[in-house]
Amino acid sequence: MIMKKIGRNDPCPCGSGKRYKQCCGSLEEVQAATTHSVDTSIPKAIQAALEHHQAGRLPQAEALYRQILQVAPNHPDALHLLGVIARQDGKNEIAVELITKAISVNPSSSMYCNLGAALRDQGKLDTAVESYHKALSIKPDFAEAHYNLGIALQQQGKLDAAIESYHKAVSIKPDFAEAYSNLGLALKDQGKLDAAVESYHKALAIKPDFAEVHSDLGIALQEQGKLDAAVESYHKALSIKPDYAEAHSNYLMTTQYGPGHSPVELLAYHLDFAERFEAPLRASWPSHDNYRDLQRRLRVGFVSGDLCTHPVGFFMESVLAHLDQHALDIFLYPTHSQVDALTKRLQGMGFAWESLVGLSDDRAADRVREDAIDILVDLSGHTGHNRLRLFARKPAPVQVTWLGYFATTGLRAMDYILCDRYVAPANESDHFVEKPWYLPNTRLCFTPPQDEIAVGALPALINGRVTFGCFNNLTKMNDAVVALWARVLHAVPGSRLFLKTNQLNDPSMQRATLSRFADRGIAAERLALEGASSRADYLTTYNRVDIAFDPFPFTGGTTSVEGLWMGVPVITKRGDRFIARQGESILHNAGLPDWIAADNEAYVAIAVARATDLSGLATLRAKLRSQLLASPLCDASLFARNLEAAFRGMWQAYCSQEHKGKPVAPPIGASDGGTGAG
């Protein structure tokens, strides 16, 4: 059949609603351009391309930009905007190249601003900051440049400077809801929770349907201990944007803090996440053609937003350094742009480093398949910057969740959860969708701090009183925890409780904490409250603590091991779920099983007994660091061998599957957990 040629006045077939001559028809003008007609045809084509671009019709816009460059290879707007499209597609190197070329022809503030965004997505924060400053040197009142500069400074950890940039953005553009939103994030990171909440409310006053701000407000409320209000904010975010997976993950994270949710309920909440975000994808899971050789070198990818100064980074650094690169080809997939000293150390290990920042879930899945990854490891679960929707697309034949979270992801596409026998006893395997794979000793391997900080003498022998302490996130200190700790303080006359955490930077949080203990008969002078400090100062502060308290059901991880490294033992209470058993796992592996309480009565009894045996406490303090360093918790070489054996065992299980098509997902609640290497 002969197709009728599209007339210049016909509707454009791209669906823009414009006439062909005013839209894609400008392509013909560009293609037919001659020296005398270029000046008139290109502006029309640029305008048409921009309309496609702004409407989200990126293929049509890209085609027009490329046609313009065939006629005028150095056209700055076409180069710049083609670079913007490349960034939108996650091709940041190409974006930087194109925008840089545009700048060399005719620089503008918007070009420098977009160049900064592409550099930021690459993790090149210093260069991004320079680019934003150049944008502002051209246009000092460029609100978007101040805003983007704030983002880069925030990712560098320069929160005061970031806050200043956000304030400049909103002073120039008072209705800049996004700037108020990020200002809230920066204030929250400083522990200024009241100010953060106020900034979020300003953003919502401008833009009430701003789903992301409702979710971020929920996080701030959660950190204030207002869990019901936090849940309400997450529900508002989801009512506005039902496909907002991050808000659902934030809700799931919140459910971990309180004792009011049973393991059965927690599983149901996570299954609901999977039903929303994974179920529609299952029919399109790809078959994998990875070569099924039991002994070949395996390609293993780690996906994380926390490859930086973060608990995940602290636990990953020494493990990565000890993995056998003859047996494993390692790919690191950061999902967040933050770069710090620990990030740079990881980048210097020589592994493939491929940022997923800015990539859609489909494009990220394509990247994983292009890299022919055999085993893809999630290090985030439902914590910040997770890419669980990437895993929901099943881009790798074997998928594993480990380290960053402490419950099931809910995804059938996640084949295994790496654990140990303490956090996930065999009779609790029905808590997980994934099949538990047991590492022989511990699921954690701590990287000792590089700072040379000596363990001090027992404080009680110097000041004549016992100081209990907890440096965990204050959200973990629910009412049941406060009640139990108050009982201990009443049972040990003259003792004090030292709390140190980011939230206590906020005077309102200090007042609320004092009030909670006052309600239980503990006077303010028996409490010491401090906010955040540098990691070295934070570690040194343990020299003012005799015994650490572990909260529940959300027990400590990094804080507990750091305390042990500083000679401070921790009392933990055995729980009924993964996160509630983390303290138990740490203490068994550190050789301190007698510090594990079976219930509240035992918790108080252990505290009283240890507080009245200062000689024994001083002896333990003096040897605890060496005891920890000799334990499985710090044996990176042993842990790496166990992890390699786990990966090899998972690969062998995959290769032995009779079904050669789509991967066979483990059934929900599978009870036959893998034995791993042990």
GROMACS .gro file of N, CA, C and O in nm, residues 618-662:
model
  180
  618ALA      N    1   3.739  -0.336   8.429
  618ALA     CA    2   3.865  -0.274   8.386
  618ALA      C    3   3.953  -0.376   8.313
  618ALA      O    4   4.018  -0.343   8.213
  619THR      N    5   3.955  -0.499   8.363
  619THR     CA    6   4.034  -0.603   8.297
  619THR      C    7   3.982  -0.631   8.157
  619THR      O    8   4.059  -0.644   8.061
  620LEU      N    9   3.849  -0.643   8.145
  620LEU     CA   10   3.789  -0.666   8.014
  620LEU      C   11   3.818  -0.550   7.920
  620LEU      O   12   3.851  -0.571   7.802
  621ARG      N   13   3.808  -0.428   7.970
  621ARG     CA   14   3.832  -0.310   7.886
  621ARG      C   15   3.973  -0.313   7.826
  621ARG      O   16   3.992  -0.280   7.708
  622ALA      N   17   4.068  -0.352   7.905
  622ALA     CA   18   4.207  -0.350   7.861
  622ALA      C   19   4.235  -0.450   7.748
  622ALA      O   20   4.326  -0.429   7.668
  623LYS      N   21   4.159  -0.560   7.744
  623LYS     CA   22   4.187  -0.664   7.644
  623LYS      C   23   4.085  -0.671   7.531
  623LYS      O   24   4.102  -0.747   7.436
  624LEU      N   25   3.978  -0.591   7.541
  624LEU     CA   26   3.864  -0.610   7.450
  624LEU      C   27   3.900  -0.578   7.305
  624LEU      O   28   3.855  -0.648   7.213
  625ARG      N   29   3.981  -0.475   7.281
  625ARG     CA   30   4.015  -0.444   7.142
  625ARG      C   31   4.091  -0.560   7.078
  625ARG      O   32   4.057  -0.601   6.967
  626SER      N   33   4.190  -0.613   7.145
  626SER     CA   34   4.265  -0.724   7.087
  626SER      C   35   4.177  -0.846   7.070
  626SER      O   36   4.192  -0.923   6.973
  627GLN      N   37   4.084  -0.866   7.163
  627GLN     CA   38   3.990  -0.978   7.153
  627GLN      C   39   3.901  -0.962   7.029
  627GLN      O   40   3.875  -1.058   6.956
  628LEU      N   41   3.854  -0.838   7.007
  628LEU     CA   42   3.771  -0.811   6.889
  628LEU      C   43   3.851  -0.832   6.760
  628LEU      O   44   3.803  -0.896   6.666
  629LEU      N   45   3.972  -0.778   6.755
  629LEU     CA   46   4.052  -0.787   6.633
  629LEU      C   47   4.088  -0.931   6.599
  629LEU      O   48   4.108  -0.963   6.481
  630ALA      N   49   4.093  -1.018   6.699
  630ALA     CA   50   4.124  -1.159   6.675
  630ALA      C   51   4.000  -1.241   6.643
  630ALA      O   52   4.009  -1.360   6.612
  631SER      N   53   3.882  -1.178   6.649
  631SER     CA   54   3.756  -1.250   6.629
  631SER      C   55   3.717  -1.254   6.482
  631SER      O   56   3.772  -1.181   6.399
  632PRO      N   57   3.618  -1.337   6.446
  632PRO     CA   58   3.569  -1.339   6.308
  632PRO      C   59   3.515  -1.205   6.260
  632PRO      O   60   3.511  -1.180   6.140
  633LEU      N   61   3.477  -1.117   6.353
  633LEU     CA   62   3.422  -0.987   6.315
  633LEU      C   63   3.524  -0.898   6.245
  633LEU      O   64   3.485  -0.804   6.174
  634CYS      N   65   3.652  -0.925   6.264
  634CYS     CA   66   3.757  -0.842   6.203
  634CYS      C   67   3.853  -0.923   6.118
  634CYS      O   68   3.955  -0.869   6.074
  635ASP      N   69   3.823  -1.050   6.094
  635ASP     CA   70   3.911  -1.133   6.012
  635ASP      C   71   3.867  -1.123   5.867
  635ASP      O   72   3.789  -1.206   5.817
  636ALA      N   73   3.915  -1.019   5.798
  636ALA     CA   74   3.870  -0.992   5.662
  636ALA      C   75   3.910  -1.102   5.565
  636ALA      O   76   3.835  -1.134   5.472
  637SER      N   77   4.025  -1.160   5.585
  637SER     CA   78   4.069  -1.266   5.495
  637SER      C   79   3.978  -1.388   5.505
  637SER      O   80   3.934  -1.444   5.404
  638LEU      N   81   3.947  -1.431   5.630
  638LEU     CA   82   3.857  -1.544   5.650
  638LEU      C   83   3.719  -1.512   5.595
  638LEU      O   84   3.656  -1.594   5.527
  639PHE      N   85   3.671  -1.390   5.623
  639PHE     CA   86   3.537  -1.354   5.576
  639PHE      C   87   3.531  -1.355   5.424
  639PHE      O   88   3.434  -1.403   5.365
  640ALA      N   89   3.635  -1.303   5.360
  640ALA     CA   90   3.637  -1.301   5.213
  640ALA      C   91   3.633  -1.442   5.156
  640ALA      O   92   3.565  -1.469   5.057
  641ARG      N   93   3.706  -1.534   5.219
  641ARG     CA   94   3.702  -1.673   5.170
  641ARG      C   95   3.561  -1.732   5.187
  641ARG      O   96   3.511  -1.804   5.100
  642ASN      N   97   3.498  -1.703   5.301
  642ASN     CA   98   3.362  -1.753   5.324
  642ASN      C   99   3.263  -1.692   5.225
  642ASN      O  100   3.172  -1.760   5.177
  643LEU      N  101   3.281  -1.563   5.194
  643LEU     CA  102   3.192  -1.497   5.099
  643LEU      C  103   3.211  -1.555   4.960
  643LEU      O  104   3.114  -1.581   4.887
  644GLU      N  105   3.336  -1.578   4.921
  644GLU     CA  106   3.364  -1.639   4.790
  644GLU      C  107   3.301  -1.778   4.781
  644GLU      O  108   3.244  -1.815   4.677
  645ALA      N  109   3.312  -1.854   4.892
  645ALA     CA  110   3.252  -1.988   4.892
  645ALA      C  111   3.100  -1.980   4.880
  645ALA      O  112   3.037  -2.063   4.812
  646ALA      N  113   3.040  -1.878   4.943
  646ALA     CA  114   2.896  -1.860   4.932
  646ALA      C  115   2.857  -1.830   4.788
  646ALA      O  116   2.762  -1.888   4.733
  647PHE      N  117   2.929  -1.739   4.724
  647PHE     CA  118   2.899  -1.705   4.585
  647PHE      C  119   2.917  -1.827   4.494
  647PHE      O  120   2.836  -1.852   4.406
  648ARG      N  121   3.022  -1.903   4.519
  648ARG     CA  122   3.045  -2.023   4.437
  648ARG      C  123   2.934  -2.125   4.459
  648ARG      O  124   2.886  -2.189   4.364
  649GLY      N  125   2.889  -2.139   4.584
  649GLY     CA  126   2.780  -2.232   4.612
  649GLY      C  127   2.650  -2.189   4.546
  649GLY      O  128   2.575  -2.272   4.492
  650MET      N  129   2.622  -2.060   4.547
  650MET     CA  130   2.502  -2.009   4.480
  650MET      C  131   2.510  -2.033   4.329
  650MET      O  132   2.410  -2.069   4.265
  651TRP      N  133   2.628  -2.012   4.275
  651TRP     CA  134   2.646  -2.033   4.130
  651TRP      C  135   2.628  -2.180   4.094
  651TRP      O  136   2.566  -2.214   3.993
  652GLN      N  137   2.681  -2.268   4.177
  652GLN     CA  138   2.664  -2.411   4.151
  652GLN      C  139   2.517  -2.450   4.157
  652GLN      O  140   2.470  -2.530   4.076
  653ALA      N  141   2.444  -2.391   4.254
  653ALA     CA  142   2.301  -2.420   4.263
  653ALA      C  143   2.229  -2.373   4.138
  653ALA      O  144   2.138  -2.441   4.087
  654TYR      N  145   2.267  -2.257   4.086
  654TYR     CA  146   2.205  -2.206   3.964
  654TYR      C  147   2.238  -2.295   3.845
  654TYR      O  148   2.149  -2.330   3.765
  655CYS      N  149   2.363  -2.335   3.834
  655CYS     CA  150   2.405  -2.419   3.720
  655CYS      C  151   2.338  -2.555   3.722
  655CYS      O  152   2.320  -2.618   3.616
  656SER      N  153   2.301  -2.600   3.840
  656SER     CA  154   2.242  -2.733   3.850
  656SER      C  155   2.091  -2.733   3.827
  656SER      O  156   2.029  -2.840   3.824
  657GLN      N  157   2.032  -2.615   3.811
  657GLN     CA  158   1.888  -2.609   3.787
  657GLN      C  159   1.854  -2.681   3.656
  657GLN      O  160   1.918  -2.661   3.554
  658GLU      N  161   1.753  -2.765   3.662
  658GLU     CA  162   1.710  -2.835   3.540
  658GLU      C  163   1.644  -2.738   3.444
  658GLU      O  164   1.652  -2.753   3.322
  659HIS      N  165   1.575  -2.638   3.502
  659HIS     CA  166   1.504  -2.541   3.417
  659HIS      C  167   1.605  -2.448   3.354
  659HIS      O  168   1.674  -2.375   3.423
  660LYS      N  169   1.615  -2.446   3.224
  660LYS     CA  170   1.715  -2.367   3.155
  660LYS      C  171   1.661  -2.235   3.102
  660LYS      O  172   1.732  -2.159   3.038
  661GLY      N  173   1.534  -2.208   3.124
  661GLY     CA  174   1.476  -2.083   3.075
  661GLY      C  175   1.483  -1.977   3.182
  661GLY      O  176   1.589  -1.945   3.233
  662LYS      N  177   1.367  -1.924   3.217
  662LYS     CA  178   1.364  -1.820   3.318
  662LYS      C  179   1.407  -1.877   3.453
  662LYS      O  180   1.377  -1.992   3.485
   0.00000   0.00000   0.00000
